[in-house]
mmCIF file of C-alpha atoms in Angstrom:
data_model
loop_
_atom_site.group_PDB
_atom_site.id
_atom_site.type_symbol
_atom_site.label_atom_id
_atom_site.label_comp_id
_atom_site.label_asym_id
_atom_site.label_seq_id
_atom_site.Cartn_x
_atom_site.Cartn_y
_atom_site.Cartn_z
ATOM 1 C CA MET A 1 0.000 0.000 0.000
ATOM 2 C CA SER A 2 1.306 3.435 -0.948
ATOM 3 C CA GLU A 3 1.585 6.132 1.686
ATOM 4 C CA GLN A 4 2.936 9.659 1.913
ATOM 5 C CA THR A 5 5.619 11.019 4.184
ATOM 6 C CA TYR A 6 7.212 14.388 4.804
ATOM 7 C CA ILE A 7 10.970 14.840 4.385
ATOM 8 C CA MET A 8 12.953 18.022 4.975
ATOM 9 C CA ILE A 9 16.577 18.580 4.012
ATOM 10 C CA LYS A 10 17.842 20.871 6.766
ATOM 11 C CA PRO A 11 19.804 24.144 6.474
ATOM 12 C CA ASP A 12 23.221 22.527 7.079
ATOM 13 C CA ALA A 13 22.819 20.140 4.158
ATOM 14 C CA VAL A 14 21.408 22.837 1.862
ATOM 15 C CA ALA A 15 24.289 25.198 2.708
ATOM 16 C CA SER A 16 26.910 22.507 2.089
ATOM 17 C CA GLY A 17 25.537 21.489 -1.310
ATOM 18 C CA LYS A 18 24.196 18.041 -0.463
ATOM 19 C CA ILE A 19 20.651 18.427 -1.831
ATOM 20 C CA GLY A 20 21.142 16.324 -4.963
ATOM 21 C CA ARG A 21 22.972 13.495 -3.227
ATOM 22 C CA ILE A 22 20.309 13.276 -0.521
ATOM 23 C CA ILE A 23 17.388 13.388 -2.960
ATOM 24 C CA SER A 24 18.967 10.626 -5.051
ATOM 25 C CA ARG A 25 18.943 8.318 -2.017
ATOM 26 C CA PHE A 26 15.140 8.534 -1.881
ATOM 27 C CA GLU A 27 14.662 8.309 -5.637
ATOM 28 C CA ASP A 28 17.042 5.347 -6.001
ATOM 29 C CA THR A 29 14.711 3.245 -3.835
ATOM 30 C CA GLY A 30 11.798 3.858 -6.189
ATOM 31 C CA LEU A 31 10.012 6.337 -3.950
ATOM 32 C CA VAL A 32 8.243 9.193 -5.738
ATOM 33 C CA ILE A 33 8.750 12.867 -4.942
ATOM 34 C CA GLU A 34 5.237 14.263 -5.289
ATOM 35 C CA ARG A 35 6.074 17.793 -4.241
ATOM 36 C CA MET A 36 9.311 19.641 -3.534
ATOM 37 C CA GLU A 37 10.042 23.228 -2.597
ATOM 38 C CA LEU A 38 13.034 25.270 -1.460
ATOM 39 C CA ASP A 39 11.883 27.560 1.339
ATOM 40 C CA THR A 40 12.974 29.282 4.528
ATOM 41 C CA LEU A 41 10.659 28.214 7.337
ATOM 42 C CA SER A 42 8.760 30.748 9.395
ATOM 43 C CA ALA A 43 9.037 30.710 13.174
ATOM 44 C CA GLU A 44 5.359 29.683 13.240
ATOM 45 C CA GLN A 45 5.957 26.647 11.023
ATOM 46 C CA ALA A 46 8.977 25.612 13.092
ATOM 47 C CA ALA A 47 7.068 26.023 16.361
ATOM 48 C CA ALA A 48 4.144 23.967 15.026
ATOM 49 C CA ASN A 49 6.457 21.183 13.867
ATOM 50 C CA TYR A 50 8.477 20.995 17.078
ATOM 51 C CA ALA A 51 5.618 21.750 19.515
ATOM 52 C CA GLU A 52 6.300 18.550 21.509
ATOM 53 C CA HIS A 53 9.730 19.953 22.444
ATOM 54 C CA GLU A 54 8.499 23.328 23.704
ATOM 55 C CA GLY A 55 9.863 24.062 27.167
ATOM 56 C CA LYS A 56 12.861 21.751 26.773
ATOM 57 C CA PRO A 57 16.349 23.287 27.082
ATOM 58 C CA PHE A 58 17.204 22.721 23.410
ATOM 59 C CA TYR A 59 13.897 24.048 21.996
ATOM 60 C CA GLN A 60 14.892 27.639 21.160
ATOM 61 C CA GLY A 61 18.170 26.501 19.595
ATOM 62 C CA LEU A 62 16.229 24.041 17.433
ATOM 63 C CA ILE A 63 13.845 26.780 16.262
ATOM 64 C CA ASP A 64 16.740 29.181 15.588
ATOM 65 C CA TYR A 65 18.619 26.526 13.607
ATOM 66 C CA ILE A 66 15.734 25.254 11.454
ATOM 67 C CA THR A 67 14.770 28.836 10.494
ATOM 68 C CA SER A 68 18.399 29.950 9.885
ATOM 69 C CA GLY A 69 18.444 29.258 6.160
ATOM 70 C CA PRO A 70 16.695 27.525 3.300
ATOM 71 C CA VAL A 71 15.422 23.959 3.571
ATOM 72 C CA VAL A 72 14.080 21.573 0.941
ATOM 73 C CA LYS A 73 10.563 20.406 1.815
ATOM 74 C CA MET A 74 9.276 17.240 0.153
ATOM 75 C CA VAL A 75 6.230 15.019 0.055
ATOM 76 C CA ILE A 76 7.441 11.539 -0.820
ATOM 77 C CA SER A 77 5.238 8.547 -1.530
ATOM 78 C CA GLY A 78 5.528 4.828 -2.078
ATOM 79 C CA PRO A 79 4.911 1.519 -0.335
ATOM 80 C CA ASP A 80 5.657 1.942 3.382
ATOM 81 C CA ALA A 81 7.191 5.356 2.626
ATOM 82 C CA VAL A 82 7.529 6.364 6.286
ATOM 83 C CA ALA A 83 9.461 3.223 7.280
ATOM 84 C CA VAL A 84 11.554 3.171 4.110
ATOM 85 C CA CYS A 85 12.558 6.822 4.516
ATOM 86 C CA ARG A 86 13.388 6.365 8.209
ATOM 87 C CA LYS A 87 15.662 3.460 7.328
ATOM 88 C CA LEU A 88 17.369 5.497 4.596
ATOM 89 C CA MET A 89 17.908 8.425 6.994
ATOM 90 C CA GLY A 90 19.413 6.394 9.833
ATOM 91 C CA VAL A 91 19.132 7.130 13.530
ATOM 92 C CA THR A 92 18.879 10.741 14.726
ATOM 93 C CA ASP A 93 22.429 10.942 16.097
ATOM 94 C CA PRO A 94 24.842 10.884 13.126
ATOM 95 C CA ALA A 95 27.590 9.477 15.368
ATOM 96 C CA GLN A 96 25.400 6.398 15.899
ATOM 97 C CA ALA A 97 23.950 6.226 12.359
ATOM 98 C CA ALA A 98 25.163 3.376 10.190
ATOM 99 C CA PRO A 99 27.415 4.096 7.223
ATOM 100 C CA GLY A 100 25.326 4.136 4.082
ATOM 101 C CA THR A 101 22.475 6.019 5.737
ATOM 102 C CA ILE A 102 21.954 9.699 4.979
ATOM 103 C CA ARG A 103 22.791 10.810 8.516
ATOM 104 C CA GLY A 104 25.660 8.346 8.768
ATOM 105 C CA ASP A 105 27.219 9.655 5.570
ATOM 106 C CA PHE A 106 26.447 13.382 5.783
ATOM 107 C CA GLY A 107 25.516 14.303 9.378
ATOM 108 C CA LEU A 108 27.897 15.815 11.896
ATOM 109 C CA THR A 109 25.971 16.408 15.129
ATOM 110 C CA MET A 110 22.536 15.863 16.661
ATOM 111 C CA ASP A 111 21.755 19.493 15.842
ATOM 112 C CA ALA A 112 23.094 19.354 12.282
ATOM 113 C CA ASN A 113 21.828 15.930 11.241
ATOM 114 C CA VAL A 114 20.949 17.015 7.665
ATOM 115 C CA VAL A 115 17.433 15.608 7.311
ATOM 116 C CA HIS A 116 14.079 15.369 9.053
ATOM 117 C CA GLY A 117 11.451 12.751 8.300
ATOM 118 C CA SER A 118 8.023 11.974 9.675
ATOM 119 C CA ASP A 119 8.001 9.169 12.250
ATOM 120 C CA SER A 120 4.499 7.863 11.479
ATOM 121 C CA PRO A 121 1.725 8.241 8.890
ATOM 122 C CA ASP A 122 -0.159 10.491 11.329
ATOM 123 C CA SER A 123 2.908 12.710 11.792
ATOM 124 C CA ALA A 124 3.357 12.819 8.022
ATOM 125 C CA LYS A 125 -0.182 14.078 7.516
ATOM 126 C CA ARG A 126 0.279 16.740 10.218
ATOM 127 C CA GLU A 127 3.681 17.867 8.891
ATOM 128 C CA ILE A 128 2.530 17.999 5.259
ATOM 129 C CA GLY A 129 -0.265 20.274 6.473
ATOM 130 C CA ILE A 130 2.178 22.518 8.350
ATOM 131 C CA PHE A 131 4.647 22.890 5.499
ATOM 132 C CA PHE A 132 2.432 22.732 2.427
ATOM 133 C CA GLY A 133 -0.827 23.973 3.924
ATOM 134 C CA ASP A 134 -1.850 27.471 4.922
ATOM 135 C CA LEU A 135 0.582 28.067 7.817
ATOM 136 C CA LYS A 136 3.147 30.670 6.750
#
């Protein structure tokens, strides 16, 4: 069964010229990029996406980082797209991510881990709404 997921290439990867190499990882699996846009996130979009972290010590730094420069926002679809994309990305901490994963190959730190992906179909639906809906 085909499903959609939300993927975002973060400011560190955009600034260091890794967009094409990251996108090819998703396309090489047979997943389909339904929508893609280069954009700088608003503080409102960032706050909506990371609402579960509000009040935590790292929250403001996360908001400042994700709004610091352009990102590539994507809606990707295919069979089990959420799980497939999560496997391609690797674990959140690049130091623990396996070689061959996007974070393992391109990430440097927990803060600059190059890519964000939805962790469930419900999260994907919510995040697609935040980043491709009416919230600016």
